[in-house]
Amino acid sequence: MEKFKIVGPNRLRGELKIEGAKNAALPILCASLLSSEDIRITNVPNLRDVRTMCDLLKKIGVKVKEDLKNGVCALNASKVSSIEAPYDLVKTMRASILVLGPLLSRHGEARVSLPGGCAIGQRPVDQHLKALEQMGAEVSLVDGYIHAKAKKLFGNRIVNDLITVTGTENIMMAACLADGTTIIENAAREPEVVDLAKFLRSMGARIKGDGTNIIQIDGVKNLIGVDHEIIFDRIEAATFMCAVAACGGEIFLDKIDLNLMGKTYDKLQECGGTFSEIEDGVLINFKKRPKAVSFETKPFPGFATDMQAQLMAVNCIADGISVVKEKIFENRFMHVQEMRRLGAKIEVDGSTAIINGRNKLNGAKVMATDLRASAGLVIASLVAEGESIIDRIYHLDRGYAQMDRKLIQLGAKVQRIS
Ligand code: EPZ
C-alpha cells in the first residue's frame, strides 16, 4: 500500500494548472449512454475514479478510448451489451449509481449494485429511486442490487426531500429521453450539475433552470454525439488554496473560474493572505499565519463539504479558535483523530468541531480514511515540523491527479513510498 512521506514545514511557491472536475467528468461519462453517436470529452482528469468509470462503461458495452495523459475520452454507446453495474466495481466507486438513470432511460432496464455506505456516511440513494418510480420505473432491491425496469419513462414533478447532487444528475439524465416534461424541485445547484446540463443540451436535450433549485427537462426522442470540455475542478483549486494558506508562500492557480467557487472562495479569503485575480487564474500570497475561520458546510453555493477537512487543517495552525459544522454528511470527521496525532487541538461534539489553532504541528504517522480527509492530512503534514507518513494514500489518488508531483513542483518535500 502506497504512502506519502512529507517533511515540513516549507513555504510553497510556483504555479499550477487546475485539472478538469472529477465530479463533472463522472456524470458526463455516464451521459454518453444516452446517445448512439460518437462523444468526445476533453479536460478529463487522469484519476482512479475516472479510470474505474471507464472500466464500468466498457463492461456495459460502451466503446471507450481513453487517452487520459492528454485528458481525452472518446465514447460510443451504440452497442450496449449489459445493463448491469457489478458490485465489485460499484463498491470501489459510489458514483457508479450514475449509470442508473441513463440505462433506464435509453435501454428500459438497469441492474446496479446498491452502493454501500462509506467512511463519511450511510449515503442512501432513496431519492434517486423514489424519483425514478415517479417517472414510471418499477424498482426492486434483490440480493443487494437495484433492479429498475421501465418500458418508457414519463415526465413528472419530482420534489426531492433533500438536496442531492448525483440524485439531481440521475433524474436529469433519465428525464432527457422520457415522454413529456419533468420538473425537479429542490435540485442541486453545483457547477458540476450545470456542466452536465450544458453537455446534455449540446446533445439536443431540452433543459432549463440548471444552477437554480428548479430544473425543467422536456423529453426528446434521441440525443446526438458531441464534443465537450469539462469545467475546472473547484475542489482541487480550493485544496491548493488551503495548502498555501497553511504553509505560507505564493502560488498561481491557472484555468479557474472564481465565479464557480461560491462561498468556499469567500471563506478562504477570510484566512487572510491576498488573492489577486489575473486573467483566468488567481495569485494567492500568504505571508503571515492564517486567521482562524469558522464555517458550516452547505449545498452549493454554500461552503463545500468536500473542502471541510482541508480548511480544518488550516484552522489547526491558524491564529484563533474556529467552529466547524459538518451539515451534509453524518460522519465526515474521520480526519480529526489523525490531525490530533499531528498535535492539533480539536474537540468534537456531534457534527460540530472546535479547533484551537496552535502555532505549530509535529510530524507523525497518520492514516487516510477517505478522499477529502486524505487531502486535509496532506495539508496538515505539509506544515507540521519534521517527518509525517500518510498511509493508504490510494484514497487521495481517487480524486487528485499526481498530488505529490504538483506539491514537489511548488517546493514541498513529498515522496511517494510503497
Ligand atoms: C456528491 O455526492 C459528490 N460526488 C460528493 O463528492 C459530495 O461530497 C456530495 O455530492 C455533496 O456535495 C459526486 O458528485 C460524484 P449527495 P452525492 O447525494 O451525490 C443524503 C468527493 O469527495 N442523501 O448530494 O453522493 C446523503 O447521505 C465526493 O468528490 C440521501 O439521504 O451526495 C448526504 O447526507 C464525496 N438520500 C446528503 O444527502 C439520497 O438519495 C448529500 O448527498 C441521496 C443523498
Short mmCIF file of C-alpha atoms and ligand atoms in Angstrom, two decimals:
data_model
loop_
_atom_site.label_atom_id
_atom_site.label_comp_id
_atom_site.label_asym_id
_atom_site.label_seq_id
_atom_site.Cartn_x
_atom_site.Cartn_y
_atom_site.Cartn_z
CA MET A 1 0.00 0.00 0.00
CA GLU A 2 1.49 3.35 -1.04
CA LYS A 3 2.19 6.15 1.45
CA PHE A 4 3.34 9.74 1.33
CA LYS A 5 6.44 10.77 3.26
CA ILE A 6 6.29 14.52 3.90
CA VAL A 7 8.90 16.68 5.62
CA GLY A 8 7.74 20.11 6.71
CA PRO A 9 7.35 22.94 7.06
CA ASN A 10 8.05 24.51 3.65
CA ARG A 11 6.62 27.65 2.10
CA LEU A 12 5.05 26.97 -1.32
CA ARG A 13 6.00 28.86 -4.48
CA GLY A 14 5.14 28.31 -8.15
CA GLU A 15 2.19 27.83 -10.46
CA LEU A 16 -0.25 25.04 -11.35
CA LYS A 17 -2.89 24.42 -13.99
CA ILE A 18 -6.01 23.09 -12.29
CA GLU A 19 -7.39 19.81 -13.69
CA GLY A 20 -10.88 19.13 -15.02
CA ALA A 21 -13.51 18.41 -12.36
CA LYS A 22 -13.83 14.77 -11.24
CA ASN A 23 -17.45 15.36 -10.18
CA ALA A 24 -18.35 16.74 -13.60
CA ALA A 25 -16.43 14.08 -15.57
CA LEU A 26 -18.13 11.15 -13.81
CA PRO A 27 -21.77 12.04 -14.64
CA ILE A 28 -20.81 13.26 -18.13
CA LEU A 29 -19.10 9.95 -18.92
CA CYS A 30 -22.33 8.18 -17.86
CA ALA A 31 -24.43 10.53 -20.00
CA SER A 32 -22.68 9.07 -23.08
CA LEU A 33 -25.06 6.10 -22.58
CA LEU A 34 -27.90 8.34 -23.76
CA SER A 35 -26.67 8.55 -27.34
CA SER A 36 -25.65 6.05 -30.03
CA GLU A 37 -23.28 8.54 -31.65
CA ASP A 38 -19.61 9.43 -31.07
CA ILE A 39 -18.86 11.53 -27.97
CA ARG A 40 -15.54 13.20 -27.28
CA ILE A 41 -14.81 14.64 -23.84
CA THR A 42 -11.71 16.73 -23.13
CA ASN A 43 -10.05 18.17 -20.00
CA VAL A 44 -10.84 14.83 -18.30
CA PRO A 45 -8.71 14.42 -15.14
CA ASN A 46 -6.42 11.36 -15.01
CA LEU A 47 -7.82 9.90 -11.77
CA ARG A 48 -8.57 6.43 -10.37
CA ASP A 49 -12.30 7.17 -10.22
CA VAL A 50 -12.32 8.22 -13.90
CA ARG A 51 -10.47 5.05 -14.91
CA THR A 52 -12.94 2.99 -12.83
CA MET A 53 -15.87 4.69 -14.57
CA CYS A 54 -14.35 3.96 -18.00
CA ASP A 55 -13.99 0.29 -16.95
CA LEU A 56 -17.63 0.19 -15.84
CA LEU A 57 -18.85 1.68 -19.14
CA LYS A 58 -16.74 -0.87 -21.07
CA LYS A 59 -18.36 -3.68 -19.02
CA ILE A 60 -21.74 -2.32 -20.12
CA GLY A 61 -20.60 -2.47 -23.75
CA VAL A 62 -19.72 1.17 -24.43
CA LYS A 63 -16.74 1.60 -26.77
CA VAL A 64 -14.36 3.74 -24.70
CA LYS A 65 -10.98 5.02 -25.86
CA GLU A 66 -9.37 6.89 -23.01
CA ASP A 67 -6.20 8.90 -23.57
CA LEU A 68 -6.07 10.27 -20.04
CA LYS A 69 -2.48 11.53 -20.35
CA ASN A 70 -3.98 14.10 -22.70
CA GLY A 71 -7.27 14.35 -20.83
CA VAL A 72 -9.34 12.88 -23.66
CA CYS A 73 -12.11 10.24 -23.58
CA ALA A 74 -13.84 9.08 -26.79
CA LEU A 75 -17.01 7.04 -26.29
CA ASN A 76 -19.70 5.36 -28.38
CA ALA A 77 -22.66 3.65 -26.68
CA SER A 78 -24.40 2.38 -29.83
CA LYS A 79 -23.93 -1.23 -28.74
CA VAL A 80 -24.82 -1.69 -25.08
CA SER A 81 -24.46 -5.37 -24.21
CA SER A 82 -25.19 -5.36 -20.48
CA ILE A 83 -27.44 -3.37 -18.20
CA GLU A 84 -25.53 -4.23 -15.05
CA ALA A 85 -23.14 -2.28 -12.83
CA PRO A 86 -21.49 -5.09 -10.84
CA TYR A 87 -20.82 -4.98 -7.11
CA ASP A 88 -17.03 -5.32 -7.48
CA LEU A 89 -16.92 -2.01 -9.35
CA VAL A 90 -19.68 -0.14 -7.50
CA LYS A 91 -18.11 -0.96 -4.12
CA THR A 92 -14.98 0.96 -5.16
CA MET A 93 -16.85 3.93 -6.56
CA ARG A 94 -20.31 5.03 -5.44
CA ALA A 95 -20.68 7.33 -8.44
CA SER A 96 -21.42 4.15 -10.45
CA ILE A 97 -25.03 4.81 -9.41
CA LEU A 98 -24.99 7.43 -12.19
CA VAL A 99 -25.47 4.73 -14.87
CA LEU A 100 -28.93 4.01 -13.44
CA GLY A 101 -30.79 6.95 -14.98
CA PRO A 102 -29.23 6.78 -18.46
CA LEU A 103 -29.51 2.96 -18.75
CA LEU A 104 -33.16 3.05 -17.67
CA SER A 105 -34.00 5.95 -19.95
CA ARG A 106 -32.41 4.64 -23.13
CA HIS A 107 -32.47 0.85 -22.60
CA GLY A 108 -35.51 0.41 -20.35
CA GLU A 109 -33.66 -1.60 -17.70
CA ALA A 110 -30.76 -1.36 -15.26
CA ARG A 111 -29.25 -3.50 -12.50
CA VAL A 112 -26.94 -1.53 -10.28
CA SER A 113 -25.38 -2.87 -7.11
CA LEU A 114 -26.58 -0.88 -4.12
CA PRO A 115 -23.61 1.38 -3.31
CA GLY A 116 -22.84 0.52 0.33
CA GLY A 117 -22.14 3.21 2.86
CA CYS A 118 -18.64 4.61 3.04
CA ALA A 119 -16.36 6.23 5.59
CA ILE A 120 -18.26 9.52 5.55
CA GLY A 121 -21.76 8.15 6.00
CA GLN A 122 -24.62 5.85 5.03
CA ARG A 123 -25.19 7.72 1.79
CA PRO A 124 -28.53 6.14 0.82
CA VAL A 125 -29.95 6.54 -2.70
CA ASP A 126 -33.65 6.66 -1.76
CA GLN A 127 -34.15 10.00 -3.53
CA HIS A 128 -32.81 8.55 -6.79
CA LEU A 129 -35.15 5.53 -6.61
CA LYS A 130 -38.22 7.48 -5.48
CA ALA A 131 -37.88 9.86 -8.43
CA LEU A 132 -37.42 7.08 -10.99
CA GLU A 133 -40.54 5.31 -9.64
CA GLN A 134 -42.45 8.59 -10.01
CA MET A 135 -41.29 8.55 -13.66
CA GLY A 136 -42.78 5.10 -14.21
CA ALA A 137 -39.92 2.77 -13.31
CA GLU A 138 -40.53 -0.46 -11.40
CA VAL A 139 -37.74 -0.61 -8.86
CA SER A 140 -36.93 -3.64 -6.70
CA LEU A 141 -33.99 -4.45 -4.44
CA VAL A 142 -32.85 -8.05 -4.95
CA ASP A 143 -29.62 -9.56 -3.49
CA GLY A 144 -28.09 -6.13 -2.88
CA TYR A 145 -28.88 -4.96 -6.41
CA ILE A 146 -31.21 -2.21 -7.55
CA HIS A 147 -33.24 -3.66 -10.41
CA ALA A 148 -35.15 -0.99 -12.35
CA LYS A 149 -37.35 -1.52 -15.41
CA ALA A 150 -39.49 0.84 -17.47
CA LYS A 151 -40.95 0.41 -20.96
CA LYS A 152 -40.85 4.14 -21.32
CA LEU A 153 -40.22 6.71 -18.58
CA PHE A 154 -42.64 9.60 -18.43
CA GLY A 155 -42.02 13.14 -17.17
CA ASN A 156 -43.25 14.11 -13.72
CA ARG A 157 -42.89 16.74 -11.00
CA ILE A 158 -40.14 15.49 -8.66
CA VAL A 159 -39.74 17.20 -5.30
CA ASN A 160 -36.53 15.97 -3.66
CA ASP A 161 -36.80 15.74 0.15
CA LEU A 162 -33.20 16.98 0.37
CA ILE A 163 -30.62 18.37 -2.00
CA THR A 164 -28.70 15.55 -3.67
CA VAL A 165 -26.04 16.16 -6.32
CA THR A 166 -25.96 12.75 -8.03
CA GLY A 167 -29.68 12.36 -7.38
CA THR A 168 -30.33 15.52 -9.38
CA GLU A 169 -27.95 14.29 -12.09
CA ASN A 170 -29.56 10.84 -12.33
CA ILE A 171 -33.06 12.32 -12.63
CA MET A 172 -31.91 14.91 -15.20
CA MET A 173 -30.35 12.18 -17.38
CA ALA A 174 -33.41 9.91 -17.03
CA ALA A 175 -35.74 12.79 -17.97
CA CYS A 176 -33.90 13.68 -21.22
CA LEU A 177 -35.48 10.80 -23.19
CA ALA A 178 -38.67 10.44 -21.12
CA ASP A 179 -42.12 11.19 -22.54
CA GLY A 180 -43.14 14.71 -21.54
CA THR A 181 -41.84 17.26 -19.05
CA THR A 182 -40.01 16.65 -15.76
CA ILE A 183 -39.63 19.37 -13.13
CA ILE A 184 -37.03 18.76 -10.43
CA GLU A 185 -37.68 20.86 -7.32
CA ASN A 186 -35.05 21.23 -4.58
CA ALA A 187 -32.48 20.43 -7.27
CA ALA A 188 -28.74 20.68 -6.54
CA ARG A 189 -27.09 23.85 -7.90
CA GLU A 190 -23.46 22.62 -8.02
CA PRO A 191 -21.41 23.80 -11.06
CA GLU A 192 -20.88 20.12 -11.94
CA VAL A 193 -24.68 19.71 -12.30
CA VAL A 194 -24.66 22.76 -14.60
CA ASP A 195 -21.77 21.33 -16.66
CA LEU A 196 -23.74 18.08 -17.12
CA ALA A 197 -26.82 20.08 -18.19
CA LYS A 198 -24.67 22.02 -20.68
CA PHE A 199 -23.34 18.74 -22.11
CA LEU A 200 -26.85 17.26 -22.40
CA ARG A 201 -28.19 20.45 -24.06
CA SER A 202 -25.40 20.29 -26.63
CA MET A 203 -26.57 16.71 -27.37
CA GLY A 204 -30.06 18.07 -28.06
CA ALA A 205 -31.66 17.74 -24.63
CA ARG A 206 -34.15 20.43 -23.64
CA ILE A 207 -33.11 21.54 -20.14
CA LYS A 208 -33.52 24.87 -18.38
CA GLY A 209 -33.12 26.18 -14.84
CA ASP A 210 -29.89 24.25 -14.14
CA GLY A 211 -27.93 26.16 -11.50
CA THR A 212 -31.17 27.01 -9.70
CA ASN A 213 -33.25 24.82 -7.37
CA ILE A 214 -35.85 24.18 -10.10
CA ILE A 215 -34.79 22.38 -13.28
CA GLN A 216 -37.18 21.65 -16.17
CA ILE A 217 -36.46 18.93 -18.74
CA ASP A 218 -38.68 18.36 -21.80
CA GLY A 219 -38.07 14.84 -23.10
CA VAL A 220 -36.84 14.37 -26.70
CA LYS A 221 -36.64 11.34 -28.98
CA ASN A 222 -32.87 10.98 -29.14
CA LEU A 223 -29.57 12.68 -28.41
CA ILE A 224 -26.67 13.24 -30.83
CA GLY A 225 -22.91 12.82 -30.34
CA VAL A 226 -20.89 15.93 -29.39
CA ASP A 227 -17.55 17.20 -28.11
CA HIS A 228 -17.40 18.68 -24.60
CA GLU A 229 -14.71 20.21 -22.38
CA ILE A 230 -15.08 19.50 -18.64
CA ILE A 231 -15.08 22.53 -16.30
CA PHE A 232 -12.17 23.06 -13.89
CA ASP A 233 -12.09 21.24 -10.54
CA ARG A 234 -13.12 23.84 -7.93
CA ILE A 235 -12.26 21.41 -5.11
CA GLU A 236 -8.72 20.83 -6.35
CA ALA A 237 -8.29 24.61 -6.69
CA ALA A 238 -9.61 25.25 -3.18
CA THR A 239 -7.42 22.43 -1.81
CA PHE A 240 -4.26 24.15 -3.11
CA MET A 241 -5.52 27.48 -1.74
CA CYS A 242 -5.70 25.83 1.69
CA ALA A 243 -2.20 24.37 1.23
CA VAL A 244 -0.65 27.80 0.68
CA ALA A 245 -2.77 29.33 3.46
CA ALA A 246 -1.31 26.75 5.88
CA CYS A 247 2.29 26.73 4.61
CA GLY A 248 2.67 30.35 3.53
CA GLY A 249 4.22 31.43 0.23
CA GLU A 250 2.84 32.45 -3.15
CA ILE A 251 1.19 30.25 -5.81
CA PHE A 252 -0.63 30.97 -9.07
CA LEU A 253 -3.55 28.67 -9.97
CA ASP A 254 -4.36 28.79 -13.67
CA LYS A 255 -7.56 27.93 -15.64
CA ILE A 256 -10.07 28.54 -12.88
CA ASP A 257 -13.35 30.48 -12.79
CA LEU A 258 -13.78 32.08 -9.38
CA ASN A 259 -17.48 32.67 -10.07
CA LEU A 260 -17.99 28.92 -9.78
CA MET A 261 -16.47 28.66 -6.30
CA GLY A 262 -19.38 30.09 -4.31
CA LYS A 263 -18.96 30.77 -0.59
CA THR A 264 -15.93 28.42 -0.44
CA TYR A 265 -13.78 31.11 -2.07
CA ASP A 266 -15.20 33.86 0.19
CA LYS A 267 -14.39 31.78 3.27
CA LEU A 268 -10.82 31.01 2.14
CA GLN A 269 -10.24 34.75 1.68
CA GLU A 270 -11.15 35.22 5.37
CA CYS A 271 -7.98 33.25 6.26
CA GLY A 272 -6.05 36.43 5.43
CA GLY A 273 -3.47 36.47 2.65
CA THR A 274 -4.02 38.23 -0.66
CA PHE A 275 -5.99 36.77 -3.59
CA SER A 276 -5.38 38.60 -6.89
CA GLU A 277 -7.41 37.58 -9.95
CA ILE A 278 -5.14 37.61 -13.01
CA GLU A 279 -6.61 36.63 -16.43
CA ASP A 280 -8.16 33.15 -15.94
CA GLY A 281 -6.25 32.40 -12.76
CA VAL A 282 -5.66 33.63 -9.24
CA LEU A 283 -2.41 34.55 -7.45
CA ILE A 284 -2.52 33.69 -3.74
CA ASN A 285 0.02 35.04 -1.29
CA PHE A 286 0.21 34.22 2.42
CA LYS A 287 2.98 35.99 4.30
CA LYS A 288 1.62 35.53 7.80
CA ARG A 289 -0.05 32.81 9.85
CA PRO A 290 -3.64 32.35 8.65
CA LYS A 291 -6.57 33.58 10.72
CA ALA A 292 -8.97 31.01 12.22
CA VAL A 293 -12.16 30.78 10.11
CA SER A 294 -15.43 29.26 11.34
CA PHE A 295 -17.76 27.75 8.74
CA GLU A 296 -20.68 25.41 8.15
CA THR A 297 -20.90 23.09 5.12
CA LYS A 298 -23.93 23.59 2.86
CA PRO A 299 -25.11 22.66 -0.62
CA PHE A 300 -23.75 24.96 -3.36
CA PRO A 301 -23.33 27.94 -3.31
CA GLY A 302 -22.63 27.37 0.41
CA PHE A 303 -19.25 26.23 1.71
CA ALA A 304 -18.45 22.86 0.07
CA THR A 305 -18.45 19.79 2.33
CA ASP A 306 -15.66 18.46 0.09
CA MET A 307 -13.47 21.29 1.46
CA GLN A 308 -14.23 20.78 5.17
CA ALA A 309 -11.19 18.66 6.06
CA GLN A 310 -8.82 20.91 4.11
CA LEU A 311 -9.91 24.17 5.78
CA MET A 312 -9.93 22.38 9.15
CA ALA A 313 -6.25 21.58 8.54
CA VAL A 314 -5.58 25.31 8.05
CA ASN A 315 -7.52 26.07 11.24
CA CYS A 316 -5.26 23.65 13.16
CA ILE A 317 -2.37 26.10 12.83
CA ALA A 318 -4.40 29.31 12.47
CA ASP A 319 -4.37 32.23 14.87
CA GLY A 320 -7.50 31.79 16.99
CA ILE A 321 -10.36 29.43 17.73
CA SER A 322 -12.72 28.22 14.96
CA VAL A 323 -16.01 26.31 14.92
CA VAL A 324 -16.67 23.89 12.03
CA LYS A 325 -20.15 22.44 11.44
CA GLU A 326 -20.49 19.49 9.01
CA LYS A 327 -24.12 19.62 7.88
CA ILE A 328 -24.09 17.36 4.82
CA PHE A 329 -22.64 14.01 5.92
CA GLU A 330 -23.11 12.38 9.31
CA ASN A 331 -19.59 11.07 9.74
CA ARG A 332 -17.17 13.37 7.97
CA PHE A 333 -14.76 13.98 10.88
CA MET A 334 -12.62 10.85 10.38
CA HIS A 335 -9.60 13.10 9.82
CA VAL A 336 -9.92 14.68 13.30
CA GLN A 337 -8.25 11.91 15.28
CA GLU A 338 -5.48 11.76 12.68
CA MET A 339 -4.92 15.53 12.87
CA ARG A 340 -4.72 15.20 16.67
CA ARG A 341 -1.77 12.83 16.13
CA LEU A 342 -0.04 15.77 14.45
CA GLY A 343 -0.66 17.85 17.59
CA ALA A 344 -3.91 19.56 16.58
CA LYS A 345 -6.27 20.70 19.36
CA ILE A 346 -9.75 19.69 18.17
CA GLU A 347 -12.84 18.92 20.25
CA VAL A 348 -15.80 17.23 18.53
CA ASP A 349 -19.40 17.32 19.67
CA GLY A 350 -21.70 15.61 17.16
CA SER A 351 -21.48 17.47 13.85
CA THR A 352 -19.52 20.37 15.39
CA ALA A 353 -15.75 20.57 15.78
CA ILE A 354 -13.98 23.29 17.77
CA ILE A 355 -10.38 23.88 16.72
CA ASN A 356 -7.93 25.74 18.92
CA GLY A 357 -5.26 26.93 16.49
CA ARG A 358 -1.65 26.10 17.51
CA ASN A 359 1.45 27.84 16.27
CA LYS A 360 2.94 24.54 15.18
CA LEU A 361 2.16 20.88 14.48
CA ASN A 362 4.61 17.98 14.72
CA GLY A 363 5.19 15.31 12.09
CA ALA A 364 3.69 11.86 12.82
CA LYS A 365 2.39 8.68 11.19
CA VAL A 366 -1.25 9.15 10.14
CA MET A 367 -3.77 7.18 8.10
CA ALA A 368 -6.05 8.42 5.32
CA THR A 369 -9.66 7.24 5.64
CA ASP A 370 -11.39 8.84 2.65
CA LEU A 371 -10.64 11.11 -0.27
CA ARG A 372 -11.00 14.57 1.24
CA ALA A 373 -9.76 13.54 4.69
CA SER A 374 -6.52 12.49 2.98
CA ALA A 375 -6.26 15.95 1.38
CA GLY A 376 -6.68 17.51 4.83
CA LEU A 377 -3.94 15.27 6.24
CA VAL A 378 -1.59 16.24 3.38
CA ILE A 379 -2.10 19.93 4.22
CA ALA A 380 -1.57 19.38 7.95
CA SER A 381 1.57 17.28 7.26
CA LEU A 382 3.00 19.91 4.88
CA VAL A 383 3.01 22.47 7.68
CA ALA A 384 3.96 20.08 10.54
CA GLU A 385 7.56 20.20 11.73
CA GLY A 386 9.55 17.11 10.81
CA GLU A 387 8.57 13.92 9.03
CA SER A 388 5.00 12.67 8.52
CA ILE A 389 3.94 9.42 6.88
CA ILE A 390 0.40 9.28 5.45
CA ASP A 391 -0.74 5.71 4.92
CA ARG A 392 -3.45 4.48 2.47
CA ILE A 393 -2.75 7.31 0.05
CA TYR A 394 -4.84 5.46 -2.56
CA HIS A 395 -7.76 7.45 -1.13
CA LEU A 396 -6.08 10.65 -2.33
CA ASP A 397 -5.39 9.25 -5.82
CA ARG A 398 -9.12 8.74 -6.36
CA GLY A 399 -9.70 12.47 -6.62
CA TYR A 400 -6.36 14.23 -7.11
CA ALA A 401 -4.11 13.68 -10.14
CA GLN A 402 -0.40 13.42 -9.16
CA MET A 403 -0.79 15.50 -5.98
CA ASP A 404 2.78 14.54 -4.98
CA ARG A 405 4.29 15.78 -8.27
CA LYS A 406 2.35 19.05 -8.04
CA LEU A 407 3.39 19.70 -4.44
CA ILE A 408 7.05 18.96 -5.25
CA GLN A 409 6.73 21.44 -8.13
CA LEU A 410 5.60 24.01 -5.53
CA GLY A 411 8.63 23.34 -3.32
CA ALA A 412 7.19 20.85 -0.82
CA LYS A 413 9.19 17.82 0.35
CA VAL A 414 6.85 14.95 -0.61
CA GLN A 415 7.84 11.41 -1.53
CA ARG A 416 5.51 8.57 -2.59
CA ILE A 417 6.74 5.35 -0.98
CA SER A 418 5.42 1.80 -1.19
C1 EPZ B 1 -21.75 14.24 -4.48
O1 EPZ B 1 -22.01 13.03 -3.79
C2 EPZ B 1 -20.24 14.28 -4.68
N1 EPZ B 1 -19.84 13.14 -5.50
C3 EPZ B 1 -19.56 14.23 -3.32
O2 EPZ B 1 -18.15 14.35 -3.55
C4 EPZ B 1 -20.02 15.42 -2.49
O3 EPZ B 1 -19.46 15.33 -1.20
C5 EPZ B 1 -21.55 15.41 -2.38
O4 EPZ B 1 -22.14 15.37 -3.69
C6 EPZ B 1 -22.08 16.65 -1.66
O5 EPZ B 1 -21.66 17.79 -2.34
C7 EPZ B 1 -20.02 13.20 -6.84
O6 EPZ B 1 -20.53 14.17 -7.38
C8 EPZ B 1 -19.55 12.01 -7.63
P1 EPZ B 1 -25.50 13.87 -2.15
P2 EPZ B 1 -23.54 12.52 -3.63
O7 EPZ B 1 -26.44 12.91 -2.78
O8 EPZ B 1 -24.33 12.95 -4.80
C9 EPZ B 1 -28.02 12.34 1.56
C10 EPZ B 1 -15.90 13.80 -3.35
O9 EPZ B 1 -15.18 13.95 -2.37
N2 EPZ B 1 -28.80 11.57 0.56
O10 EPZ B 1 -25.52 15.30 -2.57
O11 EPZ B 1 -23.47 11.08 -3.29
C11 EPZ B 1 -26.59 11.86 1.66
O12 EPZ B 1 -26.49 10.77 2.56
C12 EPZ B 1 -17.30 13.26 -3.15
O13 EPZ B 1 -15.59 14.10 -4.53
C13 EPZ B 1 -29.91 10.84 0.97
O14 EPZ B 1 -30.24 10.80 2.16
O15 EPZ B 1 -24.01 13.34 -2.36
C14 EPZ B 1 -25.86 13.09 2.17
O16 EPZ B 1 -26.02 13.16 3.57
C15 EPZ B 1 -17.53 12.79 -1.73
N3 EPZ B 1 -30.61 10.15 0.04
C16 EPZ B 1 -26.64 14.24 1.50
O17 EPZ B 1 -27.90 13.69 1.11
C17 EPZ B 1 -30.29 10.17 -1.29
O18 EPZ B 1 -31.00 9.52 -2.11
C18 EPZ B 1 -25.96 14.82 0.26
O19 EPZ B 1 -25.63 13.72 -0.56
C19 EPZ B 1 -29.17 10.93 -1.69
C20 EPZ B 1 -28.44 11.63 -0.75
#
